[in-house]
């Protein structure tokens, strides 16, 4: 049986949202694409955080974890490796070019940063484009303010230059709720390549249970849930939620996320009142969201799309220090009645207490939203793979790999 090879890239400097989104796509492509193309499907997920590789992939898929980067005051810096930023970029770029050149994928899906961090993907992209690989840029539905987005496109050569390296852009959202083509976040050359997929919401794969998780995936009902996404910057929201009063008869579960600093996790354990449990991770957060009486959370793409697949009332308190992505998403979804939102700088424990008291008496139907991106993406991939590549040279034979014993 013929094979289709797919590679997906995410940089993962803060949190695991990019890798989790790509992992959901990998599962959907592995499950649905063979029936659409008549080929077996295998693939490689490239990520930049070691926690990403803990979650299982479909048969025939694997992880490639790059040495990590994080944002410092002066730009990108190594997360752990004792190299200068430029040396680490060169190392990551060399790994990417070598790995993608050897894999020779038919389809390459890049999450959020079309050329990677500081252009680390450019040599690999040029190689793959020359071989006829279809290249897709995958974007969450909100980037940032139009001014910030325009500056970011300009910094990597402008919209025309970026568009020339791509075959398509998949926007993982419902264009009736938020459309970056009309807000100006996607300039004309990029907007013309863009296809809204619907939210990557229904059908997301479960993560592997971890030893530090709850012994049971769902605590006794009724319970309230606070989730902080990856956890690297959610401690203030956690403190506010822990100080709120619970409705009668309800317990409270706080899932901090795996990236919360240990000192902050210990502080939250100390702040937790009777009836509240604090854990770093849980086996199946989407199941917890579905079973909760109400949820307080941040506004990251993955957490929000997981709650949109349920009818659980949600108070979304977005991060706003670095980017305006989360507040813009929360406001757009609040405008269509899908959730409530609050300002992190002004939210008090009394506000959360009052919201919980109201929320536990009702559910929030979200039936009008397009939540089926994981059903559409495989069809878009099949269509793209069936298209002749523009001005593509014949695919080169895969390079021979020689093993040298030492």
JSON list of C-alpha atoms in Angstrom, two decimals, residues 7 19 31-32 39 79 124 137 146 234 274 310 317 367 387:
[
{"chain": "A", "resi": 7, "resn": "UNK", "atom": "CA", "xyz": [5.44, 16.31, 9.29]},
{"chain": "A", "resi": 19, "resn": "UNK", "atom": "CA", "xyz": [2.13, 20.86, 20.17]},
{"chain": "A", "resi": 31, "resn": "UNK", "atom": "CA", "xyz": [-7.58, 8.09, 11.33]},
{"chain": "A", "resi": 32, "resn": "UNK", "atom": "CA", "xyz": [-9.32, 9.74, 8.38]},
{"chain": "A", "resi": 39, "resn": "UNK", "atom": "CA", "xyz": [-2.68, 5.44, 1.28]},
{"chain": "A", "resi": 79, "resn": "UNK", "atom": "CA", "xyz": [15.65, 27.05, 27.88]},
{"chain": "A", "resi": 124, "resn": "UNK", "atom": "CA", "xyz": [14.26, 23.14, 5.34]},
{"chain": "A", "resi": 137, "resn": "UNK", "atom": "CA", "xyz": [0.62, 27.25, 7.74]},
{"chain": "A", "resi": 146, "resn": "UNK", "atom": "CA", "xyz": [-3.85, 44.05, 13.41]},
{"chain": "A", "resi": 234, "resn": "UNK", "atom": "CA", "xyz": [-1.72, 31.32, 35.84]},
{"chain": "A", "resi": 274, "resn": "UNK", "atom": "CA", "xyz": [-11.16, 22.40, 52.87]},
{"chain": "A", "resi": 310, "resn": "UNK", "atom": "CA", "xyz": [-19.28, 20.95, 26.22]},
{"chain": "A", "resi": 317, "resn": "UNK", "atom": "CA", "xyz": [-10.01, 35.24, 32.34]},
{"chain": "A", "resi": 367, "resn": "UNK", "atom": "CA", "xyz": [-24.66, 24.16, 19.28]},
{"chain": "A", "resi": 387, "resn": "UNK", "atom": "CA", "xyz": [-3.22, 18.84, -6.56]}
]
